[in-house]
Every structure is written in C-alpha cells, then in structure tokens.
mmCIF file of C-alpha atoms in Angstrom:
data_model
loop_
_atom_site.group_PDB
_atom_site.id
_atom_site.type_symbol
_atom_site.label_atom_id
_atom_site.label_comp_id
_atom_site.label_asym_id
_atom_site.label_seq_id
_atom_site.Cartn_x
_atom_site.Cartn_y
_atom_site.Cartn_z
ATOM 1 C CA MET A 26 -38.748 -105.253 -9.602
ATOM 2 C CA ARG A 27 -36.984 -105.317 -5.919
ATOM 3 C CA LYS A 28 -38.381 -103.581 -3.186
ATOM 4 C CA LEU A 29 -36.410 -103.870 0.276
ATOM 5 C CA ILE A 30 -38.958 -105.294 2.962
ATOM 6 C CA ARG A 31 -37.168 -105.690 6.088
ATOM 7 C CA ALA A 32 -33.640 -104.496 7.054
ATOM 8 C CA GLU A 33 -32.303 -105.143 10.617
ATOM 9 C CA ALA A 34 -28.303 -105.486 12.246
ATOM 10 C CA GLY A 35 -26.833 -106.554 8.805
ATOM 11 C CA VAL A 36 -29.598 -108.161 7.348
ATOM 12 C CA LYS A 37 -31.774 -107.527 4.303
ATOM 13 C CA LEU A 38 -35.164 -109.133 2.866
ATOM 14 C CA LYS A 39 -35.967 -107.866 -0.364
ATOM 15 C CA ARG A 40 -38.704 -109.229 -2.780
ATOM 16 C CA ILE A 41 -38.274 -109.541 -6.433
ATOM 17 C CA ASN A 42 -40.929 -109.505 -8.706
ATOM 18 C CA ARG A 43 -40.007 -110.832 -12.207
ATOM 19 C CA THR A 44 -42.198 -110.142 -14.595
ATOM 20 C CA VAL A 45 -42.904 -111.304 -18.355
ATOM 21 C CA ALA A 46 -44.671 -108.851 -20.728
ATOM 22 C CA GLY A 47 -45.679 -106.665 -18.073
ATOM 23 C CA LYS A 48 -47.415 -109.660 -15.841
ATOM 24 C CA THR A 49 -45.877 -110.988 -12.735
ATOM 25 C CA LYS A 50 -44.665 -114.364 -13.310
ATOM 26 C CA GLN A 51 -42.536 -115.625 -9.752
ATOM 27 C CA ILE A 52 -42.248 -113.457 -6.791
ATOM 28 C CA CYS A 53 -39.218 -114.896 -4.902
ATOM 29 C CA TYR A 54 -37.400 -113.616 -1.875
ATOM 30 C CA ARG A 55 -33.369 -112.488 -1.541
ATOM 31 C CA LEU A 56 -31.682 -112.734 1.970
ATOM 32 C CA THR A 57 -28.335 -110.803 2.486
ATOM 33 C CA SER A 58 -26.680 -110.677 5.503
ATOM 34 C CA THR A 59 -22.884 -109.279 6.471
ATOM 35 C CA ARG A 60 -22.409 -112.621 7.808
ATOM 36 C CA LYS A 61 -22.615 -114.499 4.615
ATOM 37 C CA ALA A 62 -20.315 -114.257 1.918
ATOM 38 C CA SER A 63 -23.956 -114.809 -0.680
ATOM 39 C CA GLY A 64 -27.622 -114.183 -0.215
ATOM 40 C CA ARG A 65 -30.210 -116.603 -0.181
ATOM 41 C CA VAL A 66 -33.231 -117.209 -2.700
ATOM 42 C CA ILE A 67 -36.387 -117.928 -0.859
ATOM 43 C CA PHE A 68 -39.761 -118.634 -2.531
ATOM 44 C CA ASP A 69 -42.056 -118.834 0.094
ATOM 45 C CA ALA A 70 -42.978 -115.728 2.081
ATOM 46 C CA SER A 71 -43.440 -117.347 5.519
ATOM 47 C CA GLU A 72 -39.995 -119.127 5.217
ATOM 48 C CA ALA A 73 -38.098 -115.920 3.591
ATOM 49 C CA HIS A 74 -39.650 -114.059 6.949
ATOM 50 C CA ARG A 75 -38.443 -117.325 9.449
ATOM 51 C CA ALA A 76 -35.184 -116.868 7.751
ATOM 52 C CA PHE A 77 -34.929 -113.068 8.159
ATOM 53 C CA ALA A 78 -35.717 -113.354 11.748
ATOM 54 C CA ARG A 79 -33.014 -116.409 12.625
ATOM 55 C CA GLU A 80 -30.563 -114.080 10.447
ATOM 56 C CA VAL A 81 -31.369 -111.157 12.708
ATOM 57 C CA ALA A 82 -30.848 -112.972 15.839
ATOM 58 C CA ILE A 83 -27.462 -114.666 15.066
ATOM 59 C CA ASN A 84 -25.989 -111.622 14.173
ATOM 60 C CA LEU A 85 -26.977 -109.665 17.161
ATOM 61 C CA GLU A 86 -25.724 -112.804 19.332
ATOM 62 C CA GLY A 87 -22.714 -112.059 17.578
ATOM 63 C CA GLN A 88 -22.532 -108.570 18.217
ATOM 64 C CA ALA A 89 -23.030 -109.090 21.649
ATOM 65 C CA CYS A 90 -20.296 -111.543 21.946
ATOM 66 C CA ARG A 91 -17.363 -109.293 20.415
ATOM 67 C CA GLY A 92 -18.873 -106.467 22.239
ATOM 68 C CA PRO A 93 -18.688 -102.812 21.166
ATOM 69 C CA SER A 94 -15.247 -102.798 19.986
ATOM 70 C CA GLY A 95 -15.672 -105.087 17.799
ATOM 71 C CA ARG A 96 -13.344 -107.770 19.190
ATOM 72 C CA GLY A 97 -13.841 -111.193 21.265
ATOM 73 C CA ALA A 98 -14.104 -111.312 24.680
ATOM 74 C CA THR A 99 -10.684 -113.302 24.647
ATOM 75 C CA ASP A 100 -9.064 -111.239 22.463
ATOM 76 C CA HIS A 101 -7.148 -108.506 23.564
#
C-alpha cells in the first residue's frame, strides 16, 4: 500500500507498506522529484524526511534562479 505523506515544489514523499499474508513486512519511503529522472527508495523515516526537505529546497532555489518565466537570468 502506498500513501502520499508530503508533496511540495514538485517533490513527493510516499510511504510504502509491503505486506505478506496481510501483515506489514517492510516499510520504506519513495522520494520523487521533477528534478530527477528516477526516484529514491529510503528505508529510514528520519532520513526520508530530511531528503524531502533538501530536495524541496533545491527545487525552490532552482525556481528562484529561473524566475517566473522558467528561463535563467542569462537566457534572453
């Protein structure tokens, strides 16, 4: 079962419960971003939340550098 935990600035963090015979066997977290081609799977909840915060900051910084038009400051 997948559950969206957080989403912001093009970044999503989902909790994945892997079950066998109706019992949760493993919990992991999937981090996806518009910045990266593929997502990351993280097994520690604290690390997943830290990675989410870092990725959001990177995406927001990139958006600020590109400006509202989506073009870089030196692109004309």
